[in-house]
């Protein structure tokens, strides 16, 4: 599986997580986040691994297991789960975020 496909699969999983959340008075935030993540997943899936957004994720250390697994740290997971913006901006923000080890 390519790096872009790995990122897309991860984002689809986070969208499903958002859709499964039940919160009173969330003002449709979970649905908006899920849609933004599905949009980002489709966007990421269409990128080549040589795309600058994907190489930015690689350079930022977002892949483990010899570069085959997209592994965001805890702070990046929080960012992803609350995302409501443009797909390209999500990938750029992830690449620019400081890295910390997941506990």
Short mmCIF file of C-alpha atoms in Angstrom, two decimals:
data_model
loop_
_atom_site.label_atom_id
_atom_site.label_comp_id
_atom_site.label_asym_id
_atom_site.label_seq_id
_atom_site.Cartn_x
_atom_site.Cartn_y
_atom_site.Cartn_z
CA UNK A 1 0.00 0.00 0.00
CA UNK A 2 1.35 3.45 -0.89
CA UNK A 3 1.92 6.13 1.73
CA UNK A 4 -0.96 8.19 0.36
CA UNK A 5 -3.26 5.16 0.61
CA UNK A 6 -2.10 4.58 4.19
CA UNK A 7 -2.93 8.18 5.12
CA UNK A 8 -6.30 7.91 3.37
CA UNK A 9 -7.17 4.70 5.24
CA UNK A 10 -6.23 6.31 8.56
CA UNK A 11 -8.39 9.37 7.83
CA UNK A 12 -11.35 7.19 6.84
CA UNK A 13 -11.02 5.37 10.16
CA UNK A 14 -11.04 8.66 12.04
CA UNK A 15 -14.14 9.74 10.09
CA UNK A 16 -15.89 6.53 11.16
CA UNK A 17 -14.86 7.25 14.75
CA UNK A 18 -16.46 10.71 14.45
CA UNK A 19 -19.66 9.29 12.96
CA UNK A 20 -19.97 6.79 15.81
CA UNK A 21 -19.80 9.52 18.49
CA UNK A 22 -23.03 10.39 20.20
CA UNK A 23 -23.03 13.69 22.03
CA UNK A 24 -25.93 15.81 23.13
CA UNK A 25 -26.05 19.22 21.49
CA UNK A 26 -22.95 18.77 19.36
CA UNK A 27 -24.45 21.20 16.80
CA UNK A 28 -23.62 18.66 14.07
CA UNK A 29 -19.89 19.07 14.75
CA UNK A 30 -19.28 15.32 14.57
CA UNK A 31 -20.92 15.18 11.15
CA UNK A 32 -18.93 18.19 9.89
CA UNK A 33 -15.68 16.67 11.11
CA UNK A 34 -16.52 13.30 9.58
CA UNK A 35 -17.29 14.88 6.22
CA UNK A 36 -14.07 16.92 6.31
CA UNK A 37 -12.08 13.77 7.12
CA UNK A 38 -13.73 11.78 4.33
CA UNK A 39 -12.93 14.63 1.96
CA UNK A 40 -9.32 14.65 3.19
CA UNK A 41 -9.12 10.87 2.76
CA UNK A 42 -10.28 11.10 -0.85
CA UNK A 43 -7.83 13.94 -1.46
CA UNK A 44 -4.91 12.03 0.10
CA UNK A 45 -5.75 8.87 -1.84
CA UNK A 46 -5.44 10.79 -5.11
CA UNK A 47 -1.94 12.07 -4.29
CA UNK A 48 1.20 10.35 -5.43
CA UNK A 49 3.84 9.52 -2.86
CA UNK A 50 6.08 12.08 -4.58
CA UNK A 51 3.57 14.90 -4.04
CA UNK A 52 5.03 17.69 -1.86
CA UNK A 53 2.29 17.22 0.75
CA UNK A 54 3.15 13.54 1.09
CA UNK A 55 6.90 14.12 1.14
CA UNK A 56 6.27 16.73 3.84
CA UNK A 57 4.58 14.07 5.98
CA UNK A 58 7.53 11.73 5.42
CA UNK A 59 10.06 14.41 6.33
CA UNK A 60 8.05 15.27 9.44
CA UNK A 61 8.40 11.67 10.66
CA UNK A 62 4.74 10.71 10.33
CA UNK A 63 5.50 7.20 9.11
CA UNK A 64 6.82 4.25 11.11
CA UNK A 65 7.43 0.59 10.31
CA UNK A 66 9.99 1.38 7.65
CA UNK A 67 7.79 4.12 6.23
CA UNK A 68 4.78 1.90 5.67
CA UNK A 69 2.47 2.95 8.52
CA UNK A 70 1.03 6.42 9.07
CA UNK A 71 1.56 6.96 12.81
CA UNK A 72 0.48 10.36 14.10
CA UNK A 73 1.39 11.29 17.65
CA UNK A 74 -1.29 11.97 20.28
CA UNK A 75 -1.49 15.70 19.60
CA UNK A 76 -1.83 15.10 15.88
CA UNK A 77 -4.60 12.56 16.47
CA UNK A 78 -6.46 15.23 18.45
CA UNK A 79 -5.95 17.69 15.59
CA UNK A 80 -7.18 15.19 13.01
CA UNK A 81 -10.25 14.20 15.02
CA UNK A 82 -11.39 17.82 15.29
CA UNK A 83 -10.60 18.86 11.71
CA UNK A 84 -13.23 20.79 9.74
CA UNK A 85 -11.09 22.54 7.11
CA UNK A 86 -9.70 21.96 3.66
CA UNK A 87 -8.01 18.60 2.91
CA UNK A 88 -4.71 20.05 1.69
CA UNK A 89 -4.49 22.29 4.75
CA UNK A 90 -4.93 19.27 7.06
CA UNK A 91 -1.97 17.48 5.46
CA UNK A 92 0.13 20.65 5.56
CA UNK A 93 -0.78 21.25 9.23
CA UNK A 94 0.09 17.67 10.18
CA UNK A 95 3.47 17.96 8.47
CA UNK A 96 4.22 21.27 10.21
CA UNK A 97 3.18 20.12 13.70
CA UNK A 98 5.95 19.37 16.19
CA UNK A 99 6.39 15.63 16.81
CA UNK A 100 6.14 13.97 20.17
CA UNK A 101 6.23 10.29 21.00
CA UNK A 102 2.89 8.56 21.45
CA UNK A 103 2.59 7.08 24.92
#
